[in-house]
Every structure is written in C-alpha cells, then in structure tokens.
mmCIF file of C-alpha atoms in Angstrom:
data_model
loop_
_atom_site.group_PDB
_atom_site.id
_atom_site.type_symbol
_atom_site.label_atom_id
_atom_site.label_comp_id
_atom_site.label_asym_id
_atom_site.label_seq_id
_atom_site.Cartn_x
_atom_site.Cartn_y
_atom_site.Cartn_z
ATOM 1 C CA MET Q 60 -203.643 -262.983 101.297
ATOM 2 C CA SER Q 61 -205.079 -261.640 104.546
ATOM 3 C CA ARG Q 62 -204.068 -258.285 105.880
ATOM 4 C CA THR Q 63 -204.139 -257.000 109.444
ATOM 5 C CA THR Q 64 -204.548 -253.389 110.398
ATOM 6 C CA ALA Q 65 -202.728 -252.004 113.408
ATOM 7 C CA THR Q 66 -204.884 -250.297 115.998
ATOM 8 C CA SER Q 67 -203.440 -247.331 117.822
ATOM 9 C CA PRO Q 68 -203.450 -247.279 121.645
ATOM 10 C CA ALA Q 69 -205.657 -244.188 121.517
ATOM 11 C CA SER Q 70 -208.326 -245.935 119.444
ATOM 12 C CA ILE Q 71 -208.188 -248.957 121.737
ATOM 13 C CA LYS Q 72 -208.747 -246.686 124.707
ATOM 14 C CA LYS Q 73 -211.739 -245.041 123.063
ATOM 15 C CA ALA Q 74 -213.248 -248.364 122.059
ATOM 16 C CA ALA Q 75 -212.870 -249.698 125.585
ATOM 17 C CA ALA Q 76 -213.984 -246.526 127.348
ATOM 18 C CA ARG Q 77 -216.395 -246.867 130.252
ATOM 19 C CA LEU Q 78 -218.702 -243.954 130.881
ATOM 20 C CA VAL Q 79 -220.695 -242.939 133.913
ATOM 21 C CA VAL Q 80 -223.489 -240.364 133.883
ATOM 22 C CA LEU Q 81 -223.974 -238.740 137.285
ATOM 23 C CA VAL Q 82 -227.540 -237.578 137.935
ATOM 24 C CA ALA Q 83 -228.437 -235.342 140.888
ATOM 25 C CA THR Q 84 -232.108 -234.915 141.712
ATOM 26 C CA ARG Q 85 -234.517 -233.411 144.202
ATOM 27 C CA LYS Q 86 -234.782 -236.800 145.951
ATOM 28 C CA GLY Q 87 -231.393 -238.505 145.551
ATOM 29 C CA ALA Q 88 -228.673 -239.395 143.049
ATOM 30 C CA TRP Q 89 -228.287 -242.069 140.361
ATOM 31 C CA LEU Q 90 -225.262 -243.312 138.395
ATOM 32 C CA PHE Q 91 -225.742 -244.725 134.888
ATOM 33 C CA HIS Q 92 -222.909 -246.856 133.477
ATOM 34 C CA SER Q 93 -222.178 -247.809 129.876
ATOM 35 C CA ASP Q 94 -219.329 -248.678 127.545
ATOM 36 C CA GLY Q 95 -218.031 -246.462 124.762
ATOM 37 C CA LYS Q 96 -220.844 -247.531 122.430
ATOM 38 C CA ARG Q 97 -223.419 -245.961 124.770
ATOM 39 C CA LYS Q 98 -226.157 -248.363 123.657
ATOM 40 C CA ALA Q 99 -227.043 -250.077 126.953
ATOM 41 C CA TRP Q 100 -227.014 -248.572 130.427
ATOM 42 C CA THR Q 101 -226.938 -250.098 133.892
ATOM 43 C CA VAL Q 102 -228.280 -248.080 136.792
ATOM 44 C CA ASP Q 103 -226.682 -247.720 140.211
ATOM 45 C CA GLY Q 104 -228.981 -246.063 142.687
ATOM 46 C CA PRO Q 105 -230.690 -244.429 144.273
ATOM 47 C CA HIS Q 106 -228.057 -242.944 146.536
ATOM 48 C CA PHE Q 107 -229.269 -240.633 149.339
ATOM 49 C CA LEU Q 108 -232.905 -241.342 148.531
ATOM 50 C CA GLY Q 109 -235.107 -238.539 149.787
ATOM 51 C CA HIS Q 110 -232.308 -236.005 150.178
ATOM 52 C CA THR Q 111 -231.837 -233.023 147.872
ATOM 53 C CA ILE Q 112 -228.701 -233.557 145.777
ATOM 54 C CA SER Q 113 -227.645 -230.461 143.856
ATOM 55 C CA HIS Q 114 -224.528 -231.797 142.134
ATOM 56 C CA VAL Q 115 -222.424 -234.963 141.823
ATOM 57 C CA MET Q 116 -218.920 -234.787 140.350
ATOM 58 C CA LEU Q 117 -216.175 -237.326 139.611
ATOM 59 C CA ASP Q 118 -212.588 -236.280 140.221
ATOM 60 C CA PRO Q 119 -210.902 -236.634 136.797
ATOM 61 C CA ARG Q 120 -207.484 -236.744 138.462
ATOM 62 C CA ASP Q 121 -208.026 -240.168 140.008
ATOM 63 C CA GLY Q 122 -211.134 -241.446 138.224
ATOM 64 C CA ARG Q 123 -212.762 -242.870 141.351
ATOM 65 C CA THR Q 124 -213.476 -240.113 143.901
ATOM 66 C CA LEU Q 125 -217.020 -238.752 143.867
ATOM 67 C CA LEU Q 126 -218.332 -235.698 145.680
ATOM 68 C CA ALA Q 127 -222.046 -235.066 146.184
ATOM 69 C CA ALA Q 128 -223.538 -231.752 147.333
ATOM 70 C CA ALA Q 129 -226.477 -232.619 149.588
ATOM 71 C CA ARG Q 130 -229.126 -231.025 151.733
ATOM 72 C CA THR Q 131 -230.487 -233.562 154.188
ATOM 73 C CA GLY Q 132 -233.316 -233.455 156.655
ATOM 74 C CA HIS Q 133 -231.113 -234.316 159.629
ATOM 75 C CA LEU Q 134 -227.604 -233.118 158.667
ATOM 76 C CA GLY Q 135 -228.606 -229.980 156.818
ATOM 77 C CA PRO Q 136 -226.310 -228.758 154.025
ATOM 78 C CA THR Q 137 -223.271 -230.995 153.606
ATOM 79 C CA VAL Q 138 -220.964 -232.763 151.162
ATOM 80 C CA PHE Q 139 -220.575 -236.528 150.875
ATOM 81 C CA ARG Q 140 -217.457 -238.276 149.550
ATOM 82 C CA SER Q 141 -216.877 -241.662 147.966
ATOM 83 C CA THR Q 142 -213.460 -243.021 147.016
ATOM 84 C CA ASN Q 143 -214.852 -246.152 145.354
ATOM 85 C CA LEU Q 144 -217.291 -244.854 142.723
ATOM 86 C CA GLY Q 145 -220.247 -244.716 145.083
ATOM 87 C CA ARG Q 146 -220.045 -248.126 146.772
ATOM 88 C CA SER Q 147 -219.723 -246.301 150.104
ATOM 89 C CA TRP Q 148 -219.977 -242.676 151.221
ATOM 90 C CA LYS Q 149 -218.719 -240.552 154.115
ATOM 91 C CA GLU Q 150 -219.843 -237.107 155.132
ATOM 92 C CA ALA Q 151 -217.262 -234.325 154.986
ATOM 93 C CA GLN Q 152 -215.742 -233.664 158.396
ATOM 94 C CA GLN Q 153 -216.126 -229.921 157.848
ATOM 95 C CA PRO Q 154 -218.670 -229.032 155.131
ATOM 96 C CA PRO Q 155 -218.826 -225.537 153.622
ATOM 97 C CA ALA Q 156 -219.917 -223.036 156.281
ATOM 98 C CA PHE Q 157 -219.591 -219.286 156.472
ATOM 99 C CA ALA Q 158 -217.132 -217.778 158.928
ATOM 100 C CA ALA Q 159 -218.343 -215.631 161.786
ATOM 101 C CA ALA Q 160 -219.598 -212.206 160.763
ATOM 102 C CA SER Q 161 -216.904 -209.610 160.095
ATOM 103 C CA ASN Q 162 -216.453 -206.170 158.524
ATOM 104 C CA GLY Q 163 -219.707 -205.114 160.187
ATOM 105 C CA LEU Q 164 -221.662 -207.396 157.860
ATOM 106 C CA PRO Q 165 -224.569 -209.551 159.035
ATOM 107 C CA GLY Q 166 -223.856 -213.226 159.596
ATOM 108 C CA ARG Q 167 -225.027 -215.845 157.103
ATOM 109 C CA SER Q 168 -225.580 -219.592 157.040
ATOM 110 C CA VAL Q 169 -225.290 -221.957 154.072
ATOM 111 C CA ASP Q 170 -228.689 -223.173 152.881
ATOM 112 C CA HIS Q 171 -227.171 -225.671 150.434
ATOM 113 C CA THR Q 172 -223.995 -226.334 148.510
ATOM 114 C CA PHE Q 173 -224.922 -225.926 144.864
ATOM 115 C CA TRP Q 174 -221.849 -226.338 142.634
ATOM 116 C CA LEU Q 175 -218.719 -228.544 142.825
ATOM 117 C CA THR Q 176 -215.592 -228.087 140.692
ATOM 118 C CA PRO Q 177 -212.406 -230.177 140.860
ATOM 119 C CA GLY Q 178 -209.252 -228.100 141.146
ATOM 120 C CA HIS Q 179 -206.366 -227.911 138.696
ATOM 121 C CA ALA Q 180 -204.660 -231.086 137.502
ATOM 122 C CA SER Q 181 -201.463 -229.957 139.244
ATOM 123 C CA GLU Q 182 -203.255 -229.688 142.609
ATOM 124 C CA PRO Q 183 -204.517 -233.147 143.618
ATOM 125 C CA GLY Q 184 -207.128 -232.933 146.339
ATOM 126 C CA SER Q 185 -208.193 -229.371 145.575
ATOM 127 C CA TRP Q 186 -211.891 -228.635 145.016
ATOM 128 C CA TYR Q 187 -214.098 -225.552 144.877
ATOM 129 C CA ALA Q 188 -217.717 -225.257 145.982
ATOM 130 C CA GLY Q 189 -220.327 -222.585 145.364
ATOM 131 C CA THR Q 190 -223.270 -222.211 147.725
ATOM 132 C CA SER Q 191 -226.650 -220.599 148.279
ATOM 133 C CA PRO Q 192 -226.643 -217.886 149.496
ATOM 134 C CA GLN Q 193 -223.635 -216.936 147.412
ATOM 135 C CA GLY Q 194 -220.368 -218.165 148.858
ATOM 136 C CA LEU Q 195 -217.124 -219.647 147.562
ATOM 137 C CA PHE Q 196 -215.247 -222.397 149.402
ATOM 138 C CA ARG Q 197 -212.125 -224.470 148.803
ATOM 139 C CA SER Q 198 -210.941 -227.871 149.934
ATOM 140 C CA ILE Q 199 -207.332 -229.063 149.686
ATOM 141 C CA ASP Q 200 -207.950 -232.566 151.081
ATOM 142 C CA ALA Q 201 -210.310 -233.993 148.464
ATOM 143 C CA GLY Q 202 -213.450 -232.639 150.108
ATOM 144 C CA VAL Q 203 -212.868 -233.775 153.696
ATOM 145 C CA THR Q 204 -212.719 -230.191 155.001
ATOM 146 C CA TRP Q 205 -213.754 -226.903 153.411
ATOM 147 C CA ALA Q 206 -212.581 -223.353 154.074
ATOM 148 C CA PRO Q 207 -214.323 -220.127 153.024
ATOM 149 C CA LEU Q 208 -212.619 -217.656 150.672
ATOM 150 C CA PRO Q 209 -212.968 -214.360 152.551
ATOM 151 C CA ALA Q 210 -212.107 -212.232 149.505
ATOM 152 C CA VAL Q 211 -215.570 -213.170 148.226
ATOM 153 C CA ASN Q 212 -217.640 -214.193 151.231
ATOM 154 C CA ASP Q 213 -216.650 -211.369 153.584
ATOM 155 C CA ASP Q 214 -215.997 -208.542 151.152
ATOM 156 C CA PRO Q 215 -218.442 -205.629 151.610
ATOM 157 C CA GLN Q 216 -218.586 -204.928 147.884
ATOM 158 C CA PHE Q 217 -219.366 -208.548 147.015
ATOM 159 C CA ARG Q 218 -221.987 -208.693 149.737
ATOM 160 C CA GLU Q 219 -223.679 -205.638 148.254
ATOM 161 C CA TRP Q 220 -223.682 -207.275 144.806
ATOM 162 C CA MET Q 221 -225.130 -210.485 146.242
ATOM 163 C CA GLY Q 222 -228.248 -208.717 147.432
ATOM 164 C CA SER Q 223 -230.531 -210.354 149.962
ATOM 165 C CA ALA Q 224 -231.548 -213.987 150.370
ATOM 166 C CA GLN Q 225 -234.794 -213.124 148.582
ATOM 167 C CA ASP Q 226 -232.954 -211.968 145.456
ATOM 168 C CA GLY Q 227 -231.692 -214.183 142.660
ATOM 169 C CA THR Q 228 -233.254 -217.450 141.541
ATOM 170 C CA PRO Q 229 -236.605 -218.705 142.903
ATOM 171 C CA ASP Q 230 -234.969 -221.336 145.143
ATOM 172 C CA GLY Q 231 -232.338 -218.949 146.468
ATOM 173 C CA PRO Q 232 -229.399 -216.938 145.094
ATOM 174 C CA LYS Q 233 -226.434 -219.058 144.039
ATOM 175 C CA LEU Q 234 -222.725 -218.927 143.320
ATOM 176 C CA HIS Q 235 -222.118 -221.261 140.395
ATOM 177 C CA SER Q 236 -220.006 -221.934 137.295
ATOM 178 C CA VAL Q 237 -216.743 -222.123 139.235
ATOM 179 C CA ILE Q 238 -214.059 -222.497 136.549
ATOM 180 C CA VAL Q 239 -210.344 -223.253 136.842
ATOM 181 C CA ASP Q 240 -208.208 -222.343 133.829
ATOM 182 C CA PRO Q 241 -206.513 -225.598 132.727
ATOM 183 C CA ARG Q 242 -203.327 -223.616 132.025
ATOM 184 C CA ASP Q 243 -203.075 -221.844 135.376
ATOM 185 C CA PRO Q 244 -204.435 -222.980 138.772
ATOM 186 C CA LYS Q 245 -204.562 -219.380 139.990
ATOM 187 C CA HIS Q 246 -206.840 -218.235 137.173
ATOM 188 C CA LEU Q 247 -210.460 -218.631 138.290
ATOM 189 C CA TYR Q 248 -213.939 -217.563 137.217
ATOM 190 C CA PHE Q 249 -217.380 -217.823 138.770
ATOM 191 C CA GLY Q 250 -220.908 -216.523 138.234
ATOM 192 C CA MET Q 251 -223.530 -215.376 140.712
ATOM 193 C CA SER Q 252 -227.311 -215.380 140.301
ATOM 194 C CA GLY Q 253 -227.603 -212.547 140.903
ATOM 195 C CA GLY Q 254 -224.357 -210.658 141.045
ATOM 196 C CA GLY Q 255 -222.463 -211.022 137.781
ATOM 197 C CA VAL Q 256 -219.370 -212.840 136.533
ATOM 198 C CA HIS Q 257 -216.018 -212.461 138.268
ATOM 199 C CA GLU Q 258 -212.397 -213.369 137.591
ATOM 200 C CA SER Q 259 -209.297 -213.904 139.737
ATOM 201 C CA ARG Q 260 -205.714 -214.304 138.582
ATOM 202 C CA ASP Q 261 -204.182 -214.851 142.014
ATOM 203 C CA GLY Q 262 -205.957 -217.917 143.289
ATOM 204 C CA GLY Q 263 -208.958 -216.083 144.715
ATOM 205 C CA GLN Q 264 -207.199 -213.386 146.751
ATOM 206 C CA SER Q 265 -208.589 -210.606 144.553
ATOM 207 C CA TRP Q 266 -211.313 -210.412 141.923
ATOM 208 C CA ALA Q 267 -212.397 -208.298 138.951
ATOM 209 C CA THR Q 268 -215.906 -208.092 137.511
ATOM 210 C CA LEU Q 269 -216.655 -209.200 133.953
ATOM 211 C CA ILE Q 270 -220.047 -207.719 133.095
ATOM 212 C CA GLN Q 271 -219.300 -205.430 130.138
ATOM 213 C CA GLY Q 272 -221.690 -206.158 127.296
ATOM 214 C CA MET Q 273 -224.104 -208.165 129.441
ATOM 215 C CA GLU Q 274 -227.692 -206.955 129.482
ATOM 216 C CA VAL Q 275 -230.121 -206.838 132.404
ATOM 217 C CA VAL Q 276 -233.893 -206.883 132.716
ATOM 218 C CA GLU Q 277 -235.486 -203.825 131.165
ATOM 219 C CA GLY Q 278 -235.827 -200.977 133.600
ATOM 220 C CA PHE Q 279 -232.740 -201.854 135.639
ATOM 221 C CA ASP Q 280 -229.275 -200.295 135.429
ATOM 222 C CA ALA Q 281 -226.705 -202.520 133.681
ATOM 223 C CA ALA Q 282 -223.918 -200.697 135.507
ATOM 224 C CA THR Q 283 -225.150 -202.180 138.806
ATOM 225 C CA VAL Q 284 -223.531 -205.582 139.275
ATOM 226 C CA THR Q 285 -226.382 -206.829 141.481
ATOM 227 C CA PHE Q 286 -228.807 -206.862 138.547
ATOM 228 C CA HIS Q 287 -226.715 -209.203 136.412
ATOM 229 C CA ASP Q 288 -227.936 -212.800 136.358
ATOM 230 C CA PRO Q 289 -225.633 -215.259 134.572
ATOM 231 C CA HIS Q 290 -227.290 -218.682 134.488
ATOM 232 C CA CYS Q 291 -224.271 -220.722 133.369
ATOM 233 C CA VAL Q 292 -220.726 -219.888 132.247
ATOM 234 C CA ARG Q 293 -218.471 -222.340 130.386
ATOM 235 C CA LEU Q 294 -214.828 -222.199 129.329
ATOM 236 C CA CYS Q 295 -213.836 -223.906 126.065
ATOM 237 C CA PRO Q 296 -211.428 -226.820 126.595
ATOM 238 C CA ALA Q 297 -210.169 -226.329 123.041
ATOM 239 C CA ASN Q 298 -209.493 -222.622 123.608
ATOM 240 C CA PRO Q 299 -209.392 -221.502 127.247
ATOM 241 C CA ASP Q 300 -209.399 -217.874 126.115
ATOM 242 C CA ARG Q 301 -213.008 -218.265 124.985
ATOM 243 C CA LEU Q 302 -216.016 -218.426 127.308
ATOM 244 C CA TYR Q 303 -219.700 -218.865 126.568
ATOM 245 C CA GLN Q 304 -222.559 -217.812 128.809
ATOM 246 C CA GLN Q 305 -226.269 -218.533 129.042
ATOM 247 C CA ASN Q 306 -227.733 -215.558 130.852
ATOM 248 C CA HIS Q 307 -231.133 -214.500 132.135
ATOM 249 C CA CYS Q 308 -230.875 -211.964 129.311
ATOM 250 C CA GLY Q 309 -229.431 -213.893 126.390
ATOM 251 C CA ILE Q 310 -226.536 -216.022 125.104
ATOM 252 C CA TYR Q 311 -223.051 -214.509 125.098
ATOM 253 C CA ARG Q 312 -219.472 -215.195 124.032
ATOM 254 C CA LEU Q 313 -216.284 -213.699 125.467
ATOM 255 C CA ASP Q 314 -212.926 -213.859 123.665
ATOM 256 C CA ARG Q 315 -210.179 -212.773 126.032
ATOM 257 C CA THR Q 316 -207.497 -212.369 123.364
ATOM 258 C CA ASP Q 317 -209.546 -209.900 121.316
ATOM 259 C CA ARG Q 318 -208.273 -206.393 121.870
ATOM 260 C CA PRO Q 319 -209.532 -203.950 122.881
ATOM 261 C CA SER Q 320 -212.731 -205.932 123.560
ATOM 262 C CA GLY Q 321 -211.261 -208.897 125.479
ATOM 263 C CA ASP Q 322 -213.328 -208.045 128.547
ATOM 264 C CA VAL Q 323 -216.604 -207.457 126.684
ATOM 265 C CA TRP Q 324 -219.326 -210.098 126.309
ATOM 266 C CA HIS Q 325 -220.963 -210.249 122.870
ATOM 267 C CA ARG Q 326 -224.594 -211.314 122.673
ATOM 268 C CA ILE Q 327 -224.708 -214.129 120.123
ATOM 269 C CA GLY Q 328 -228.231 -215.294 120.919
ATOM 270 C CA ARG Q 329 -229.912 -212.717 118.710
ATOM 271 C CA LYS Q 330 -229.426 -215.141 115.814
ATOM 272 C CA MET Q 331 -231.711 -217.658 117.532
ATOM 273 C CA PRO Q 332 -235.230 -217.980 116.038
ATOM 274 C CA LYS Q 333 -237.337 -215.118 117.353
ATOM 275 C CA ARG Q 334 -240.230 -217.395 118.334
ATOM 276 C CA VAL Q 335 -237.820 -219.348 120.562
ATOM 277 C CA GLY Q 336 -235.569 -216.585 121.878
ATOM 278 C CA ASP Q 337 -232.245 -216.955 123.648
ATOM 279 C CA ILE Q 338 -233.314 -217.414 127.261
ATOM 280 C CA GLY Q 339 -232.460 -220.645 129.072
ATOM 281 C CA PHE Q 340 -230.373 -222.180 131.824
ATOM 282 C CA PRO Q 341 -227.664 -224.590 130.541
ATOM 283 C CA MET Q 342 -224.641 -223.882 128.331
ATOM 284 C CA VAL Q 343 -222.506 -226.701 126.915
ATOM 285 C CA VAL Q 344 -219.302 -226.426 124.847
ATOM 286 C CA HIS Q 345 -217.660 -228.961 122.558
ATOM 287 C CA PRO Q 346 -214.626 -230.743 124.058
ATOM 288 C CA ARG Q 347 -212.454 -230.085 120.970
ATOM 289 C CA ASP Q 348 -214.110 -227.381 118.863
ATOM 290 C CA ALA Q 349 -214.301 -223.911 120.375
ATOM 291 C CA ASP Q 350 -216.800 -222.768 117.742
ATOM 292 C CA THR Q 351 -219.387 -225.393 118.727
ATOM 293 C CA ALA Q 352 -221.752 -224.909 121.666
ATOM 294 C CA TRP Q 353 -225.247 -225.992 122.666
ATOM 295 C CA VAL Q 354 -228.099 -224.410 124.629
ATOM 296 C CA PHE Q 355 -231.568 -225.553 125.633
ATOM 297 C CA PRO Q 356 -234.016 -222.637 125.426
ATOM 298 C CA MET Q 357 -236.999 -222.130 127.674
ATOM 299 C CA ASP Q 358 -239.983 -219.833 127.422
ATOM 300 C CA GLY Q 359 -238.710 -216.435 128.529
ATOM 301 C CA THR Q 360 -241.856 -214.393 128.008
ATOM 302 C CA ASP Q 361 -242.961 -211.821 130.550
ATOM 303 C CA VAL Q 362 -244.782 -214.360 132.716
ATOM 304 C CA TRP Q 363 -241.677 -216.563 132.883
ATOM 305 C CA PRO Q 364 -243.206 -220.025 132.430
ATOM 306 C CA ARG Q 365 -239.701 -221.591 132.516
ATOM 307 C CA THR Q 366 -240.891 -224.434 130.275
ATOM 308 C CA SER Q 367 -239.964 -225.507 126.761
ATOM 309 C CA PRO Q 368 -241.332 -222.940 124.280
ATOM 310 C CA ALA Q 369 -244.817 -224.036 123.152
ATOM 311 C CA GLY Q 370 -244.250 -227.365 124.906
ATOM 312 C CA GLN Q 371 -241.832 -228.400 122.140
ATOM 313 C CA PRO Q 372 -238.382 -229.011 123.677
ATOM 314 C CA ALA Q 373 -235.221 -228.822 121.584
ATOM 315 C CA ALA Q 374 -231.523 -228.186 121.916
ATOM 316 C CA TYR Q 375 -229.861 -225.653 119.638
ATOM 317 C CA VAL Q 376 -226.292 -225.837 118.372
ATOM 318 C CA THR Q 377 -223.957 -223.278 116.856
ATOM 319 C CA ARG Q 378 -220.933 -224.464 114.899
ATOM 320 C CA ASN Q 379 -219.620 -221.024 114.059
ATOM 321 C CA ALA Q 380 -219.367 -219.359 117.483
ATOM 322 C CA GLY Q 381 -222.902 -217.988 117.437
ATOM 323 C CA LYS Q 382 -223.325 -216.688 113.884
ATOM 324 C CA THR Q 383 -226.056 -219.252 113.190
ATOM 325 C CA TRP Q 384 -228.019 -221.810 115.233
ATOM 326 C CA GLN Q 385 -229.580 -225.156 114.303
ATOM 327 C CA ARG Q 386 -232.514 -226.850 116.045
ATOM 328 C CA LEU Q 387 -231.899 -230.396 117.317
ATOM 329 C CA ASP Q 388 -235.166 -232.085 118.242
ATOM 330 C CA GLN Q 389 -235.192 -235.504 116.538
ATOM 331 C CA GLY Q 390 -236.535 -238.014 119.055
ATOM 332 C CA LEU Q 391 -237.657 -235.415 121.596
ATOM 333 C CA PRO Q 392 -241.420 -234.926 122.212
ATOM 334 C CA ASP Q 393 -243.034 -232.839 119.500
ATOM 335 C CA SER Q 394 -245.801 -231.443 121.702
ATOM 336 C CA GLN Q 395 -247.141 -231.176 125.256
ATOM 337 C CA ALA Q 396 -243.744 -231.492 126.943
ATOM 338 C CA TRP Q 397 -243.885 -228.696 129.505
ATOM 339 C CA TRP Q 398 -240.520 -229.194 131.155
ATOM 340 C CA THR Q 399 -237.172 -227.492 130.993
ATOM 341 C CA VAL Q 400 -233.496 -228.237 131.679
ATOM 342 C CA LYS Q 401 -231.709 -226.588 134.603
ATOM 343 C CA ARG Q 402 -228.296 -224.933 134.429
ATOM 344 C CA GLN Q 403 -226.284 -227.990 135.511
ATOM 345 C CA ALA Q 404 -228.492 -230.572 133.832
ATOM 346 C CA MET Q 405 -226.944 -230.688 130.344
ATOM 347 C CA THR Q 406 -223.465 -231.896 129.429
ATOM 348 C CA VAL Q 407 -221.373 -233.556 126.705
ATOM 349 C CA ASP Q 408 -218.881 -236.411 126.704
ATOM 350 C CA ALA Q 409 -215.436 -236.378 125.075
ATOM 351 C CA GLN Q 410 -215.769 -239.408 122.818
ATOM 352 C CA ALA Q 411 -214.648 -239.301 119.174
ATOM 353 C CA LYS Q 412 -218.224 -238.414 118.213
ATOM 354 C CA PRO Q 413 -219.511 -236.661 121.335
ATOM 355 C CA ALA Q 414 -222.948 -237.310 122.755
ATOM 356 C CA LEU Q 415 -225.019 -234.848 124.757
ATOM 357 C CA TYR Q 416 -226.881 -235.727 127.944
ATOM 358 C CA LEU Q 417 -229.695 -233.806 129.568
ATOM 359 C CA GLY Q 418 -232.040 -234.234 132.509
ATOM 360 C CA THR Q 419 -235.432 -232.598 132.744
ATOM 361 C CA THR Q 420 -237.563 -231.110 135.457
ATOM 362 C CA GLY Q 421 -239.963 -233.953 134.607
ATOM 363 C CA GLY Q 422 -237.436 -236.579 135.719
ATOM 364 C CA GLU Q 423 -236.316 -237.828 132.289
ATOM 365 C CA LEU Q 424 -232.695 -238.528 131.300
ATOM 366 C CA TRP Q 425 -231.898 -238.236 127.575
ATOM 367 C CA ILE Q 426 -228.870 -238.893 125.371
ATOM 368 C CA GLY Q 427 -228.324 -236.911 122.170
ATOM 369 C CA ARG Q 428 -226.203 -239.065 119.887
ATOM 370 C CA ASP Q 429 -224.035 -237.614 117.117
ATOM 371 C CA GLU Q 430 -223.656 -234.313 118.937
ATOM 372 C CA GLY Q 431 -227.371 -234.040 119.615
ATOM 373 C CA ALA Q 432 -228.632 -235.012 116.158
ATOM 374 C CA SER Q 433 -230.788 -237.860 117.512
ATOM 375 C CA TRP Q 434 -232.252 -238.118 121.008
ATOM 376 C CA THR Q 435 -233.255 -241.261 122.900
ATOM 377 C CA ASN Q 436 -234.411 -241.769 126.454
ATOM 378 C CA ILE Q 437 -232.132 -243.431 129.040
ATOM 379 C CA ALA Q 438 -234.447 -243.203 132.063
ATOM 380 C CA ARG Q 439 -237.913 -241.958 132.991
ATOM 381 C CA HIS Q 440 -239.790 -241.254 136.207
ATOM 382 C CA LEU Q 441 -236.821 -239.984 138.215
ATOM 383 C CA PRO Q 442 -237.361 -237.079 140.602
ATOM 384 C CA GLU Q 443 -236.827 -233.580 139.234
ATOM 385 C CA ILE Q 444 -233.285 -233.543 137.830
ATOM 386 C CA TYR Q 445 -230.984 -230.801 139.057
ATOM 387 C CA ALA Q 446 -227.641 -231.758 137.495
ATOM 388 C CA VAL Q 447 -226.156 -234.172 134.949
ATOM 389 C CA GLU Q 448 -222.432 -234.837 134.527
ATOM 390 C CA VAL Q 449 -220.609 -237.440 132.440
ATOM 391 C CA ALA Q 450 -217.151 -238.866 133.033
ATOM 392 C CA GLU Q 451 -214.883 -241.445 131.467
ATOM 393 C CA LEU Q 452 -213.631 -244.152 133.814
ATOM 394 C CA ALA Q 453 -210.172 -245.676 133.625
#
C-alpha cells in the first residue's frame, strides 16, 4: 500500500525559494540568481559598468526594490533605485548631501555613499545611509530623497570624533554598520572608521557611545573615541541583545542584557590561532543561532598587508559565542591567494542549512555550502568586490 507524506507550507516555501546575490564592485554591479538548491546560477549584469558601486541592497519589505550606492564620473556620489529587481533604474531625486555648515564647523561634501540599510518592518519606505566622510542620512520615500541627521552630522562632538578626511580607512573615513533593532524602530546603532560605535534609542535624535572594552592601536589612548576603528558590527537576528564586531583591533561580542557589563565589549578573538590573529574586515552572524558567527581574517602584522595570512585564505567560525574557533578552508586556494574580503563582502543566507557568500579583492565570488564547510566558486574575473548581499525573493 502506498503512503503519501504531507508537506508543510513552510517546507514548500523553502524548497521553492529563489535567491539573489547582489555584488557591488569597483566597476559596476552584478546580480546572481538561483533556486533554493543553489547549484546553478544565472548572471544579470553588469549594471552601471565603470561606476564605483559601494553597496546594493534589496528591500525585504517588498522583495523587489533595489537601492545601489554609486559614485559616477558625471553624477558624482548618488543613489540609484529600481522597483523591478534591476530591469530599470532611476537616480534619487535628492541623494545624500550634507547640509550647509553650522555650529561654526567647516562645511563638508559627500565623497560617496558607502552603506545602505532598510528601515524597520513597520516603516515601509524608510532607509538609512552611511557616507564617506562620516555622515548619517535617512529616506522615508524608499530612497527617492534623503535628509541628513543633524544629531550626528552637525554635532561638534561627533565631528571631533570623526577626525579629518585623511583619517580612517585608506579610501576615506566611513560611517557604516547602520543597524535597526527589529523590535524597535527607534533603536539604532552604527560604527565609524574611525570614531567608534554609537547607539540611539530615540530614532537618532540623541546618541551614546559604546566603546568600553574595545582596544585601539598601541600607543594611542583608548578613552579617545577618535582612535576607535570598528570594521563591521552585526546584530544577531536570533537575539537582538547580542552584537558581534570585527574591529581593527580584534573580534568582540557585546551582550546588552548582561549586568553590570551590558555596555562592555568582550574581546573573543584571542582564541583565534596566534599565527592567524583576529584582525579582518567582515563579520557575519547566523540567522537563527546567536552563538554562531563567522569572520575572514587578514594579515594584520605591522606592515598591514591586508591580504590573507600567508596567502592561504580561510573563514573561521565560532559555534559557542567565541570560546573556540574552527578553520573553514575546504575548496579555497591553499597557497598564493593574496586577496582579502572587505567589510561588506561576506554574508549568509537564511535557508534551512545556511550558505555563506564572499567576494574578494581579486574579483572572485564564492559560496560556502553547509555553513562554510565546503567552498566553490560562483564567478571569477569580476572587478574588485566591495560588497556582497543575499536575499530571498518571493
């Protein structure tokens, strides 16, 4: 006698899932499409060929709107929008731009928009953008127009922490890692390279610094916010009271509910192998397990090569919130691979068995199946990859 097994709607949805990997590069953007099996990929692109694209994001609230942060030769720094998954694009009517100088501070101009974050699920159309030099902007019309947040951009104390345009990362200081608490649209975080990590609980009207426990380069004063250089900050979807950070000076975890240390970062990278260290750019957290996170180390010796240590790239995973780390290099080059992965260029999907995705400075796009246990190449010979995001399509 034959027997049939009922399939739940959730499992049907997962089996039928369509994924898109959004790749931003030094010379344009590419979209890679696949089904939930993630075996074969079709490429859509290039978009904006020749223009610098720092970030491409899909709006999870409608599953079709894309925003791309661009720096073009003729339009300068701007944001492009697509409401049809990239079939057509329009430039923002009012891209992020600093307000006129105030508070006796010198005027500034946006060099490029660097980071894009969709707003809270309860606020359709809201987006945040971080720029270089450091600035925070918000849109309430799905990226058509952008307004500066003066509590950051025009605050004398913040401006002091931001330092000069020559400070921060080699291609300019940046405001990045803009995070919206999924439980509360008014609860925000962001990081600045350089200038520390900051938190608001009133929708960006006021901010508090979160630098306790973070280390700085030897010889500098850790009490000075300017010297703090977070590379990437992530909030755990499974536990929004936990954050992880990849910093210029190590890997950290912050547990907000721990008292009295809920505002103190704990360096968890000291358990990494000493020959590898805990310096890198990206930080990735598991969609359902707050104890699981991944990093991609780079050579952080005194000369700052910013390449994979010894030319042997690998991701590292912790499954116990940083107590131990495991190397994940199966399928990756075992020698002479002198590239690295930038802060936005590594991500994870939310499938039943998540896969990791990373893009390299050498223009390669990789997928790490089974949570990074086995790596295979999706694309080669792209321009230098700045950012990689993955989204599930309806």
